[in-house]
Amino acid sequence: MVYKILIVDDDKPIVEFLNIFLTKEGYEVETAYNGRKALEKINNEKFNLILMDIMMPKMDGFEAIKKIREIMDIPIIFLTAKDSQQDKIKGFISGCDDYITKPFDLVELSLRVGVLLKRSSKLEVVSNKNIIKIKDLKINVKEHTLHKDHKEIKLTPKEFDILLLLSKNKGRIFSSNEIYERVWEQEFLENDNSLLTHIRNLREKLEDTVKNSKYIKTVWGVGYKIEKEV
């Protein structure tokens, strides 16, 4: 995997120098000369780490990091001439993961970048285990949330558990009895319509229909399933 780094600094010689150095280190590098331009790039491209100056025109590093943290969690290193203790404290409070003062040592910079990327990759693996994707749906197992096209859909606990059971076992058909006994944790009663009601409500929230089902498929006379994606 080639990591992608965004360098944000209004000092063009430093940007060019870092670009050459990090490219030789094996990274893919993009550059921006102020916080506003950096935000434009972040909204259109995926980066693994940001190296950012604080003192920049149009939008400084403190304002930029605040806006970045509102939309994503990405490793950010402040690389700046502001070396006072107060500046460092403000930097960490604002959300940076590391703080390096200019002039800096290239070996130290390389080591710090590598450590942050390694740590971030481990966290991403754990995070991915908690996320299940079905087409445009994103289920967060840990937080018990569901998003469709980045918009949250409110589900009841039982609706969420039904969807989670099917999504964790894509391709497998579950009978009504199986779903009920797993979700409700009690024996299924033939005249109990609770499951049908919950699946109907779940489909309505997903804007899913029986005839043209995008998510929950009905296998007539057998049960329900979510198909495996090819």
Coordinates of C-alpha atoms in Angstrom, one line a residue:
M1 CA 0.0 0.0 0.0
V2 CA 1.3 3.5 -0.9
Y3 CA 0.3 6.1 1.7
K4 CA -0.8 9.5 0.5
I5 CA 0.4 12.6 2.3
L6 CA -0.9 16.1 2.0
I7 CA 1.6 18.9 2.7
V8 CA 0.0 22.3 3.6
D9 CA 2.4 25.3 3.9
D10 CA 2.6 28.7 2.3
D11 CA 6.4 28.4 2.1
K12 CA 6.9 27.0 -1.4
P13 CA 10.6 26.1 -1.0
I14 CA 9.8 24.0 2.1
V15 CA 6.8 22.4 0.3
E16 CA 8.9 21.5 -2.7
F17 CA 11.7 20.2 -0.5
L18 CA 9.3 18.0 1.5
N19 CA 7.6 16.8 -1.6
I20 CA 10.9 15.5 -3.0
F21 CA 12.0 14.0 0.3
L22 CA 8.7 12.2 1.0
T23 CA 8.4 11.0 -2.6
K24 CA 11.8 9.4 -2.3
E25 CA 10.6 7.8 0.9
G26 CA 8.0 6.0 -1.1
Y27 CA 4.9 8.2 -0.3
E28 CA 2.5 9.7 -2.8
V29 CA 2.4 13.5 -2.1
E30 CA 0.0 16.3 -2.8
T31 CA 0.5 19.9 -1.9
A32 CA -1.6 23.0 -0.9
Y33 CA -0.4 26.5 0.1
N34 CA -3.2 27.4 2.5
G35 CA -5.8 25.8 4.7
R36 CA -8.7 26.7 2.4
K37 CA -7.0 24.9 -0.6
A38 CA -6.2 22.0 1.7
L39 CA -9.9 21.6 2.6
E40 CA -10.8 21.5 -1.1
K41 CA -8.3 18.7 -1.7
I42 CA -9.4 16.7 1.4
N43 CA -13.1 16.9 0.2
N44 CA -12.1 15.4 -3.2
E45 CA -9.3 13.0 -2.4
K46 CA -8.4 10.4 0.2
F47 CA -5.3 11.1 2.3
N48 CA -3.6 9.0 5.0
L49 CA -1.8 11.9 6.8
I50 CA -1.5 15.7 6.7
L51 CA 1.7 17.7 7.4
M52 CA 0.5 21.3 8.0
D53 CA 2.0 24.7 8.9
I54 CA 0.1 27.0 11.3
M55 CA 0.9 30.5 10.0
M56 CA -0.8 30.6 6.5
P57 CA -2.8 33.2 4.6
K58 CA -6.6 32.9 4.0
M59 CA -7.0 30.1 6.6
D60 CA -4.4 29.3 9.2
G61 CA -3.6 25.8 10.6
F62 CA -5.7 26.2 13.7
E63 CA -8.8 27.0 11.8
A64 CA -8.1 24.4 9.1
I65 CA -7.6 21.6 11.6
K66 CA -10.9 22.5 13.3
K67 CA -12.8 22.2 10.0
I68 CA -11.0 19.0 9.1
R69 CA -11.8 17.4 12.5
E70 CA -15.5 18.1 11.8
I71 CA -15.6 15.9 8.8
M72 CA -12.9 13.2 9.4
D73 CA -10.3 11.6 11.7
I74 CA -6.9 11.6 10.0
P75 CA -3.4 11.9 11.4
I76 CA -2.2 15.5 11.4
I77 CA 1.2 16.8 12.2
F78 CA 1.8 20.5 12.7
L79 CA 5.1 21.5 11.1
T80 CA 5.7 25.0 12.2
A81 CA 8.1 27.8 13.3
K82 CA 5.8 28.5 16.3
D83 CA 7.8 26.9 19.1
S84 CA 6.4 28.3 22.3
Q85 CA 4.9 25.9 24.9
Q86 CA 1.6 27.8 24.6
D87 CA 1.5 27.2 20.8
K88 CA 2.3 23.4 21.3
I89 CA -0.5 23.1 23.9
K90 CA -2.9 25.0 21.6
G91 CA -1.9 22.7 18.7
F92 CA -2.6 19.5 20.6
I93 CA -5.9 20.9 22.1
S94 CA -7.0 21.8 18.5
G95 CA -6.6 18.2 17.5
C96 CA -3.1 17.6 16.0
D97 CA -1.5 14.2 16.6
D98 CA 2.1 15.5 16.6
Y99 CA 3.9 18.8 16.7
I100 CA 7.3 19.4 15.0
T101 CA 9.0 22.8 15.1
K102 CA 11.1 24.3 12.3
P103 CA 14.0 23.8 11.6
F104 CA 13.4 20.0 11.7
D105 CA 15.5 16.9 11.3
L106 CA 14.4 14.8 8.2
V107 CA 15.2 11.5 9.9
E108 CA 13.0 12.5 12.9
L109 CA 10.3 13.7 10.6
S110 CA 10.3 10.4 8.7
L111 CA 10.1 8.4 11.9
R112 CA 7.2 10.4 13.2
V113 CA 5.3 10.1 10.0
G114 CA 5.9 6.4 9.9
V115 CA 4.8 5.8 13.5
L116 CA 1.6 7.8 13.0
L117 CA 0.7 6.0 9.7
K118 CA 1.3 2.6 11.4
R119 CA -0.8 3.5 14.3
S120 CA -3.6 4.8 12.1
S121 CA -3.6 1.7 10.0
K122 CA -4.1 -0.5 13.0
L123 CA -7.0 1.6 14.2
E124 CA -8.5 1.5 10.7
V125 CA -8.5 -2.3 10.7
V126 CA -10.3 -2.4 14.0
S127 CA -12.8 0.3 12.7
N128 CA -13.4 -1.7 9.5
K129 CA -14.4 -4.8 11.6
N130 CA -17.2 -2.7 13.1
I131 CA -18.5 -1.5 9.8
I132 CA -20.7 -3.6 7.4
K133 CA -21.6 -2.2 4.0
I134 CA -24.5 -3.3 1.8
K135 CA -24.6 -1.2 -1.4
D136 CA -25.3 2.3 -0.1
L137 CA -26.0 1.2 3.5
K138 CA -23.3 1.4 6.2
I139 CA -24.0 -0.4 9.5
N140 CA -21.9 0.6 12.5
V141 CA -22.0 -2.5 14.7
K142 CA -20.3 -0.8 17.7
E143 CA -22.4 2.3 17.7
H144 CA -25.7 0.6 16.6
T145 CA -26.2 3.1 13.8
L146 CA -27.3 2.8 10.1
H147 CA -26.5 5.3 7.4
K148 CA -27.9 5.3 3.8
D149 CA -26.1 7.6 1.4
H150 CA -24.4 9.2 4.4
K151 CA -27.8 10.0 6.1
E152 CA -28.7 8.3 9.3
I153 CA -31.7 6.1 9.4
K154 CA -33.3 5.7 12.9
L155 CA -34.0 2.0 13.7
T156 CA -35.6 0.4 16.7
P157 CA -33.3 -2.1 18.6
K158 CA -35.2 -5.1 17.1
E159 CA -35.1 -3.6 13.5
F160 CA -31.3 -3.1 13.9
D161 CA -30.8 -6.6 15.2
I162 CA -32.7 -8.2 12.3
L163 CA -30.7 -6.2 9.8
L164 CA -27.5 -7.0 11.6
L165 CA -28.2 -10.8 11.6
L166 CA -29.0 -10.9 7.9
S167 CA -26.0 -8.6 7.0
K168 CA -23.5 -10.6 9.0
N169 CA -24.7 -13.8 7.1
K170 CA -25.0 -12.6 3.5
G171 CA -26.3 -15.2 1.2
R172 CA -27.8 -17.4 4.0
I173 CA -31.6 -17.8 4.2
F174 CA -33.1 -17.4 7.7
S175 CA -36.5 -18.7 8.4
S176 CA -39.0 -16.6 10.4
N177 CA -38.5 -19.0 13.3
E178 CA -34.7 -18.6 13.3
I179 CA -34.8 -14.8 13.1
Y180 CA -37.4 -14.5 15.8
E181 CA -35.5 -16.9 18.2
R182 CA -32.2 -15.2 17.6
V183 CA -33.4 -11.6 17.9
W184 CA -36.1 -12.0 20.5
E185 CA -34.3 -14.8 22.3
Q186 CA -37.5 -16.8 22.9
E187 CA -39.5 -19.5 21.2
F188 CA -41.3 -18.5 18.0
L189 CA -45.2 -18.6 18.2
E190 CA -47.0 -19.2 14.9
N191 CA -49.6 -16.5 15.5
D192 CA -47.1 -13.9 16.5
N193 CA -46.8 -11.2 13.7
S194 CA -44.1 -9.2 15.5
L195 CA -41.4 -10.3 13.0
L196 CA -43.5 -9.5 9.9
T197 CA -44.3 -6.0 11.4
H198 CA -40.6 -5.3 12.1
I199 CA -39.5 -6.4 8.6
R200 CA -42.2 -4.3 7.0
N201 CA -41.2 -1.3 9.0
L202 CA -37.5 -1.9 8.3
R203 CA -38.2 -2.1 4.6
E204 CA -40.2 1.2 4.7
K205 CA -37.3 2.9 6.3
L206 CA -34.8 1.5 3.8
E207 CA -37.3 2.4 1.0
D208 CA -37.1 -1.3 0.0
T209 CA -40.0 -3.1 -1.6
V210 CA -40.8 -6.8 -1.7
K211 CA -41.2 -6.8 -5.5
N212 CA -38.1 -4.8 -6.2
S213 CA -36.0 -5.6 -3.2
K214 CA -32.6 -4.0 -3.0
Y215 CA -31.6 -5.2 0.4
I216 CA -33.8 -7.8 2.2
K217 CA -34.9 -10.5 -0.2
T218 CA -37.9 -12.7 0.6
V219 CA -37.5 -16.3 -0.4
W220 CA -41.1 -17.4 -0.6
G221 CA -42.0 -20.3 1.7
V222 CA -38.5 -20.3 3.2
G223 CA -37.5 -17.0 4.8
Y224 CA -35.3 -13.9 4.3
K225 CA -31.8 -13.1 3.2
I226 CA -29.4 -10.4 2.1
E227 CA -27.6 -11.4 -1.0
K228 CA -23.9 -11.6 -1.2
E229 CA -22.4 -8.8 -3.4
V230 CA -20.4 -10.0 -6.4

